[in-house]
Amino acid sequence: MAIATQGTASNYLQRAPSPSGLADVVELILDKGLVIDAYVRIAVIGIELITIDARIVIASVDTYLRFAEQVNRLDLTQTEAAGLAELRDGGSNGSDKAKGAMEGVKEKVSGD
Amino acid sequence: MAVQSPPRPDAGDASATGLYCYGIVSARNARPQRRGLGDAPVEPVAHDGVAALASSVPAGTVRARRRDLLSHMDVLGAAFEHGTVLPLRFGTVFENEGSLVQDFLAPRHDELAALLRDLSGHGELRVTAHYREDAILAEVVRENRRIAQLREATRGAGAGHPALIELGELVAAEVQARTARDSRALLERLRKQARRYEVGDEPIEYELLRASFLVDQKRVAKFEAELERFAADQAGRADVKLTGPLPPHSFVSLRHGGH
């Protein structure tokens, strides 16, 4: 409950006041922080056993083929339907207006 | 000077210990703490107004196991609740209290004190944002005719189709262009609320942004509000996550060759 009421309510932003797990901070712990000249982690073993994210260099033939495969596998029916709805509503301007109106309401409410 | 001597052949010396150091706090904020690596009690070692948070570890190597990394983080996190903390990188071990003071706290005293003053009242906010694969790919197909054509031409074709590489290359370029554009826009919003920031440099697929921001406590709410607006704009297209405020891992450094 304490966590749910922290900050302003948002359905979109994932909030973690303190790290919820290692994934978010492992890079900070291992690569950042003060390093003392003579003490450069020579005592640490086992770091190679920790899987961080798979780091993928985007510019490679392998990646191109994977992108191509992903695009070909893509089911566009859902997103196409969404696109049509957008057209009917007068394109992106329409949805921007709606969003603007929503934000106006939100600001009024939170301003009280 | 060596941090740890290699395990001695005469062994039997199971009591040999080193002093693992987590971070630096102002001595007046220092207090004994939750337990650290290997469940050892964490004690402040103070010298002239600055204090290192340290605990005893067996001599030899420090394992970077999951629970050890979590311990390191938890000790710093608990100290951060009471005031400014300068995190040390994981794995810093001194021979004993004497060497901790003599090799680190004393020669670096002024630098550490200045950092503590400078970072007072600040925290590190970590922002990560990732595109949703299907959403961003669908957008790319919709907005780039050549990609749509190549997609039609190669669908159901064998893996050896010569146009696949061109298709993939175009998709990669479109995703990268969107990353550049969106991350610039997001940084533009967030940098105004931050004193400093640092952007992760290694590109990860479908990652929009991975960055840390040094933010004054008084501006954290504004920072969050900016990020919330961005997350709302990106709903369904990208997922945005905020971690922190954390101790300022990404914003501490010492001058080299200081002693």
Coordinates of C-alpha atoms in Angstrom, one line a residue:
Chain A
M1 CA 0.0 0.0 0.0
A2 CA 2.8 2.4 0.9
I3 CA 4.3 1.8 -2.5
A4 CA 1.1 2.2 -4.4
T5 CA 0.5 5.7 -2.9
Q6 CA 4.1 6.9 -3.5
G7 CA 4.4 9.8 -5.9
T8 CA 1.6 10.7 -8.3
A9 CA -0.5 7.9 -9.6
S10 CA 0.3 6.8 -13.1
N11 CA -0.8 3.7 -15.0
Y12 CA 2.1 4.1 -17.4
L13 CA 5.3 4.6 -15.5
Q14 CA 6.7 1.7 -13.6
R15 CA 8.0 3.0 -10.3
A16 CA 10.6 1.3 -8.1
P17 CA 11.7 3.6 -5.2
S18 CA 14.3 1.0 -4.3
P19 CA 15.7 -1.5 -6.7
S20 CA 13.2 -4.4 -7.1
G21 CA 15.9 -6.8 -8.2
L22 CA 19.4 -7.0 -9.4
A23 CA 18.7 -6.4 -13.1
D24 CA 18.2 -2.7 -12.7
V25 CA 21.3 -2.0 -10.7
V26 CA 23.9 -4.7 -11.4
E27 CA 25.5 -2.4 -13.9
L28 CA 25.8 0.4 -11.3
I29 CA 27.3 -1.9 -8.7
L30 CA 29.8 -3.5 -11.0
D31 CA 30.8 -0.7 -13.3
K32 CA 30.1 2.5 -11.3
G33 CA 31.1 3.8 -7.9
L34 CA 34.4 4.9 -6.5
V35 CA 37.5 3.0 -7.6
I36 CA 40.6 3.4 -5.6
D37 CA 43.8 3.3 -7.7
A38 CA 45.4 0.3 -6.1
Y39 CA 42.2 -1.5 -5.4
V40 CA 40.7 -2.2 -8.7
R41 CA 38.6 -5.2 -7.9
I42 CA 41.5 -7.6 -8.1
A43 CA 39.9 -9.6 -5.4
V44 CA 36.6 -10.3 -7.2
I45 CA 35.8 -13.5 -9.0
G46 CA 32.6 -14.8 -10.5
I47 CA 31.4 -11.7 -12.3
E48 CA 31.4 -13.6 -15.6
L49 CA 28.8 -15.9 -14.2
I50 CA 26.3 -13.1 -13.9
T51 CA 24.1 -12.6 -16.8
I52 CA 23.2 -9.0 -17.5
D53 CA 21.1 -8.2 -20.6
A54 CA 22.2 -9.8 -23.8
R55 CA 24.1 -7.0 -25.3
I56 CA 23.5 -7.0 -29.0
V57 CA 25.4 -4.8 -31.4
I58 CA 22.7 -3.8 -33.9
A59 CA 24.8 -3.5 -37.0
S60 CA 25.5 -7.1 -38.0
V61 CA 24.1 -9.5 -40.6
D62 CA 22.8 -11.7 -37.9
T63 CA 20.8 -8.9 -36.4
Y64 CA 19.5 -7.9 -39.9
L65 CA 18.2 -11.4 -40.5
R66 CA 16.6 -11.5 -37.1
F67 CA 14.9 -8.1 -37.7
A68 CA 13.7 -9.4 -41.1
E69 CA 12.3 -12.6 -39.5
Q70 CA 10.5 -10.6 -36.8
V71 CA 9.0 -8.2 -39.3
N72 CA 7.8 -11.1 -41.4
R73 CA 6.3 -12.9 -38.4
L74 CA 4.5 -9.8 -37.3
D75 CA 0.7 -10.0 -37.3
L76 CA -0.4 -6.6 -38.5
T77 CA -4.1 -7.2 -38.4
Q78 CA -4.4 -5.7 -34.9
T79 CA -2.3 -2.6 -35.5
E80 CA -3.9 -2.1 -38.9
A81 CA -7.3 -2.0 -37.2
A82 CA -5.9 0.6 -34.9
G83 CA -4.5 2.6 -37.8
L84 CA -7.9 2.6 -39.5
A85 CA -9.6 3.8 -36.4
E86 CA -7.1 6.6 -36.2
L87 CA -7.9 7.6 -39.8
R88 CA -11.6 7.6 -39.1
D89 CA -11.1 9.9 -36.2
G90 CA -9.3 12.4 -38.4
G91 CA -5.7 11.1 -38.0
S92 CA -3.3 11.8 -35.2
N93 CA -4.6 15.3 -34.7
G94 CA -7.8 13.9 -33.4
S95 CA -6.1 11.7 -30.8
D96 CA -3.8 14.5 -29.8
K97 CA -6.7 16.7 -29.1
A98 CA -8.4 14.0 -27.0
K99 CA -5.1 13.5 -25.1
G100 CA -4.8 17.3 -24.6
A101 CA -8.3 17.4 -23.1
M102 CA -7.5 14.5 -20.8
E103 CA -4.4 16.2 -19.6
G104 CA -6.4 19.4 -19.0
V105 CA -8.8 17.5 -16.7
K106 CA -5.9 15.8 -14.9
E107 CA -4.2 19.1 -14.2
K108 CA -7.4 20.6 -12.9
V109 CA -7.9 17.7 -10.6
S110 CA -4.4 17.6 -9.2
G111 CA -4.3 21.4 -8.9
D112 CA -7.0 21.3 -6.2
Chain B
M1 CA 49.9 -2.5 -0.9
A2 CA 48.3 -5.6 -2.3
V3 CA 44.7 -6.0 -1.5
Q4 CA 44.8 -9.6 -0.7
S5 CA 47.7 -12.0 -0.7
P6 CA 47.0 -15.2 -2.5
P7 CA 46.0 -18.1 -0.4
R8 CA 49.0 -19.2 1.6
P9 CA 50.3 -22.8 1.2
D10 CA 50.7 -23.1 4.9
A11 CA 46.9 -22.8 5.1
G12 CA 45.1 -23.6 8.4
D13 CA 44.8 -19.8 8.5
A14 CA 41.0 -19.8 8.3
S15 CA 40.8 -16.8 10.6
A16 CA 42.6 -14.5 8.1
T17 CA 40.2 -11.7 7.2
G18 CA 40.1 -8.6 5.0
L19 CA 37.9 -5.5 5.3
Y20 CA 35.3 -5.1 2.6
C21 CA 34.3 -1.5 2.0
Y22 CA 30.8 -0.5 0.7
G23 CA 30.9 3.2 0.7
I24 CA 31.7 6.5 2.4
V25 CA 29.4 8.6 4.6
S26 CA 29.9 11.6 6.7
A27 CA 31.1 10.4 10.2
R28 CA 28.2 12.1 11.9
N29 CA 25.7 10.1 9.9
A30 CA 27.6 6.9 10.4
R31 CA 26.0 4.2 12.5
P32 CA 26.3 0.5 12.8
Q33 CA 24.1 -1.1 10.2
R34 CA 22.3 -4.0 8.8
R35 CA 24.5 -7.0 8.1
G36 CA 26.6 -7.1 4.9
L37 CA 28.4 -9.7 2.9
G38 CA 28.5 -13.1 4.5
D39 CA 26.1 -11.8 7.1
A40 CA 28.9 -9.9 8.8
P41 CA 28.1 -6.8 10.8
V42 CA 28.8 -3.5 9.0
E43 CA 30.7 -1.0 11.1
P44 CA 31.8 2.6 10.3
V45 CA 35.5 3.2 10.2
A46 CA 35.9 7.0 10.8
H47 CA 38.7 9.3 10.1
D48 CA 38.5 13.1 10.5
G49 CA 34.8 13.5 9.7
V50 CA 34.5 10.9 6.9
A51 CA 33.7 7.3 7.6
A52 CA 33.9 4.1 5.5
L53 CA 31.2 1.5 5.9
A54 CA 33.0 -1.8 6.2
S55 CA 32.6 -5.4 7.2
S56 CA 34.9 -8.3 7.7
V57 CA 35.3 -10.8 4.9
P58 CA 37.4 -13.9 4.7
A59 CA 40.8 -13.2 3.2
G60 CA 41.1 -14.3 -0.4
T61 CA 38.8 -13.5 -3.2
V62 CA 35.3 -11.9 -3.0
R63 CA 32.7 -13.8 -4.9
A64 CA 30.3 -11.8 -6.9
R65 CA 27.3 -14.0 -6.3
R66 CA 23.8 -12.7 -6.6
R67 CA 23.3 -12.4 -2.8
D68 CA 26.7 -10.6 -2.4
L69 CA 25.7 -8.0 -5.0
L70 CA 22.3 -7.6 -3.2
S71 CA 24.1 -7.2 0.1
H72 CA 26.4 -4.5 -1.3
M73 CA 23.4 -2.6 -2.6
D74 CA 21.3 -3.1 0.5
V75 CA 24.0 -1.7 2.8
L76 CA 24.3 1.4 0.6
G77 CA 20.6 1.8 0.3
A78 CA 20.1 1.6 4.1
A79 CA 22.9 4.2 4.7
F80 CA 21.3 6.4 2.0
E81 CA 18.2 6.7 4.1
H82 CA 20.2 8.6 6.7
G83 CA 22.2 10.9 4.5
T84 CA 24.6 11.2 1.6
V85 CA 26.6 8.1 0.6
L86 CA 29.4 7.7 -1.9
P87 CA 29.2 4.1 -3.2
L88 CA 32.4 2.2 -3.8
R89 CA 32.5 -0.2 -6.7
F90 CA 31.7 -3.8 -5.8
G91 CA 34.7 -5.8 -4.6
T92 CA 36.9 -3.3 -2.8
V93 CA 38.8 -5.1 0.1
F94 CA 41.4 -3.6 2.4
E95 CA 43.8 -5.6 4.5
N96 CA 42.5 -4.1 7.8
E97 CA 41.4 -0.9 9.4
G98 CA 44.9 0.5 9.3
S99 CA 45.3 0.1 5.6
L100 CA 41.7 1.4 5.0
V101 CA 42.6 4.7 6.8
Q102 CA 46.2 4.9 5.6
D103 CA 45.6 4.0 1.9
F104 CA 42.3 5.5 1.3
L105 CA 40.5 7.7 4.0
A106 CA 43.6 9.8 4.9
P107 CA 45.1 10.5 1.5
R108 CA 41.6 11.1 -0.1
H109 CA 40.1 12.9 2.8
D110 CA 39.6 16.3 1.2
E111 CA 38.2 14.8 -2.0
L112 CA 35.8 12.6 -0.2
A113 CA 34.6 15.4 2.1
A114 CA 34.1 17.6 -1.0
L115 CA 32.1 14.9 -2.7
L116 CA 29.9 14.4 0.3
R117 CA 29.2 18.1 0.4
D118 CA 28.6 18.4 -3.3
L119 CA 26.2 15.4 -3.5
S120 CA 24.3 16.2 -0.3
G121 CA 20.6 16.1 -0.9
H122 CA 20.9 14.4 -4.3
G123 CA 20.0 11.0 -5.6
E124 CA 20.5 8.9 -8.7
L125 CA 17.4 8.3 -10.7
R126 CA 17.7 5.4 -13.2
V127 CA 15.5 5.5 -16.3
T128 CA 15.1 2.7 -18.7
A129 CA 12.7 2.6 -21.6
H130 CA 12.1 -0.2 -24.1
Y131 CA 10.1 -0.3 -27.2
R132 CA 7.5 -3.0 -27.5
E133 CA 8.8 -5.2 -30.3
D134 CA 5.5 -5.7 -32.1
A135 CA 4.4 -2.1 -31.8
I136 CA 7.6 -0.6 -33.1
L137 CA 8.0 -3.1 -35.9
A138 CA 4.4 -2.5 -37.0
E139 CA 5.0 1.3 -37.0
V140 CA 8.1 0.8 -39.1
V141 CA 6.2 -1.4 -41.7
R142 CA 3.4 1.2 -41.8
E143 CA 5.6 4.2 -42.3
N144 CA 8.2 2.9 -44.7
R145 CA 6.9 1.7 -48.1
R146 CA 10.1 0.0 -49.1
I147 CA 10.0 -2.1 -45.9
A148 CA 6.3 -3.0 -46.5
Q149 CA 7.1 -4.0 -50.1
L150 CA 10.1 -6.1 -49.1
R151 CA 8.1 -7.7 -46.3
E152 CA 5.4 -8.8 -48.8
A153 CA 8.1 -10.0 -51.2
T154 CA 9.9 -12.1 -48.6
R155 CA 7.0 -13.5 -46.6
G156 CA 7.0 -17.3 -46.7
A157 CA 10.2 -17.2 -48.7
G158 CA 13.0 -19.4 -47.6
A159 CA 15.6 -18.1 -45.2
G160 CA 18.0 -17.7 -48.0
H161 CA 16.0 -15.0 -49.8
P162 CA 18.5 -12.4 -50.9
A163 CA 16.2 -9.5 -50.0
L164 CA 16.0 -10.5 -46.4
I165 CA 19.3 -8.7 -45.5
E166 CA 18.1 -5.5 -47.1
L167 CA 14.8 -5.8 -45.3
G168 CA 16.5 -6.3 -42.0
E169 CA 19.0 -3.6 -42.6
L170 CA 16.2 -1.1 -43.3
V171 CA 14.3 -2.2 -40.3
A172 CA 17.4 -1.8 -38.1
A173 CA 18.0 1.7 -39.5
E174 CA 14.4 2.7 -38.9
V175 CA 14.5 1.4 -35.3
Q176 CA 17.8 3.2 -34.7
A177 CA 16.4 6.4 -36.1
R178 CA 13.4 6.2 -33.8
T179 CA 15.7 5.5 -30.8
A180 CA 17.8 8.5 -31.6
R181 CA 14.8 10.7 -32.0
D182 CA 12.9 9.5 -29.0
S183 CA 15.8 9.4 -26.6
R184 CA 16.8 12.9 -27.6
A185 CA 13.3 14.1 -26.9
L186 CA 13.2 12.3 -23.6
L187 CA 16.6 13.6 -22.5
E188 CA 15.6 17.1 -23.5
R189 CA 12.7 16.9 -21.0
L190 CA 14.6 15.2 -18.2
R191 CA 17.9 17.1 -18.3
K192 CA 16.1 20.3 -17.1
Q193 CA 15.3 18.6 -13.8
A194 CA 18.7 17.0 -13.3
R195 CA 22.1 18.4 -12.3
R196 CA 24.0 15.9 -14.4
Y197 CA 23.2 12.8 -16.4
E198 CA 24.9 9.9 -18.0
V199 CA 23.5 7.8 -20.9
G200 CA 24.4 4.2 -21.3
D201 CA 26.4 3.8 -24.4
E202 CA 26.1 0.2 -25.5
P203 CA 23.0 -0.2 -27.7
I204 CA 20.6 -2.9 -26.6
E205 CA 18.0 -4.0 -29.1
Y206 CA 14.7 -2.2 -28.7
E207 CA 16.1 -0.1 -25.9
L208 CA 14.9 3.5 -26.2
L209 CA 17.0 4.9 -23.3
R210 CA 19.1 3.6 -20.4
A211 CA 20.4 6.6 -18.4
S212 CA 21.1 7.9 -14.9
F213 CA 20.3 11.3 -13.6
L214 CA 21.6 13.2 -10.6
V215 CA 18.6 14.9 -9.2
D216 CA 18.1 17.2 -6.2
Q217 CA 15.6 15.7 -3.8
K218 CA 13.5 18.8 -4.2
R219 CA 13.1 18.2 -8.0
V220 CA 12.4 14.5 -7.8
A221 CA 8.6 15.0 -8.1
K222 CA 9.0 17.3 -11.1
F223 CA 11.4 14.8 -12.7
E224 CA 8.8 12.0 -12.1
A225 CA 6.0 14.1 -13.6
E226 CA 8.0 14.7 -16.8
L227 CA 8.8 11.0 -17.1
E228 CA 5.1 10.1 -16.4
R229 CA 4.0 12.4 -19.2
F230 CA 6.5 10.7 -21.6
A231 CA 5.4 7.3 -20.4
A232 CA 1.7 8.2 -21.0
D233 CA 2.6 9.5 -24.5
Q234 CA 4.4 6.2 -25.3
A235 CA 1.7 4.0 -23.9
G236 CA 1.4 0.8 -25.9
R237 CA 4.6 1.7 -27.8
A238 CA 7.3 1.7 -25.2
D239 CA 7.6 0.7 -21.5
V240 CA 9.2 3.2 -19.2
K241 CA 10.7 2.4 -15.8
L242 CA 12.1 4.6 -13.1
T243 CA 14.3 3.2 -10.2
G244 CA 15.4 5.4 -7.3
P245 CA 16.4 7.7 -5.8
L246 CA 19.5 5.6 -5.3
P247 CA 22.9 6.5 -3.9
P248 CA 24.8 8.3 -6.6
H249 CA 26.8 5.4 -8.1
S250 CA 27.2 7.0 -11.5
F251 CA 28.2 10.4 -10.2
V252 CA 31.2 9.7 -8.0
S253 CA 34.8 9.6 -9.1
L254 CA 38.3 10.3 -7.7
R255 CA 41.2 11.9 -9.4
H256 CA 43.7 9.4 -10.5
G257 CA 47.2 9.2 -9.1
G258 CA 46.2 11.2 -6.0
H259 CA 48.7 9.5 -3.8

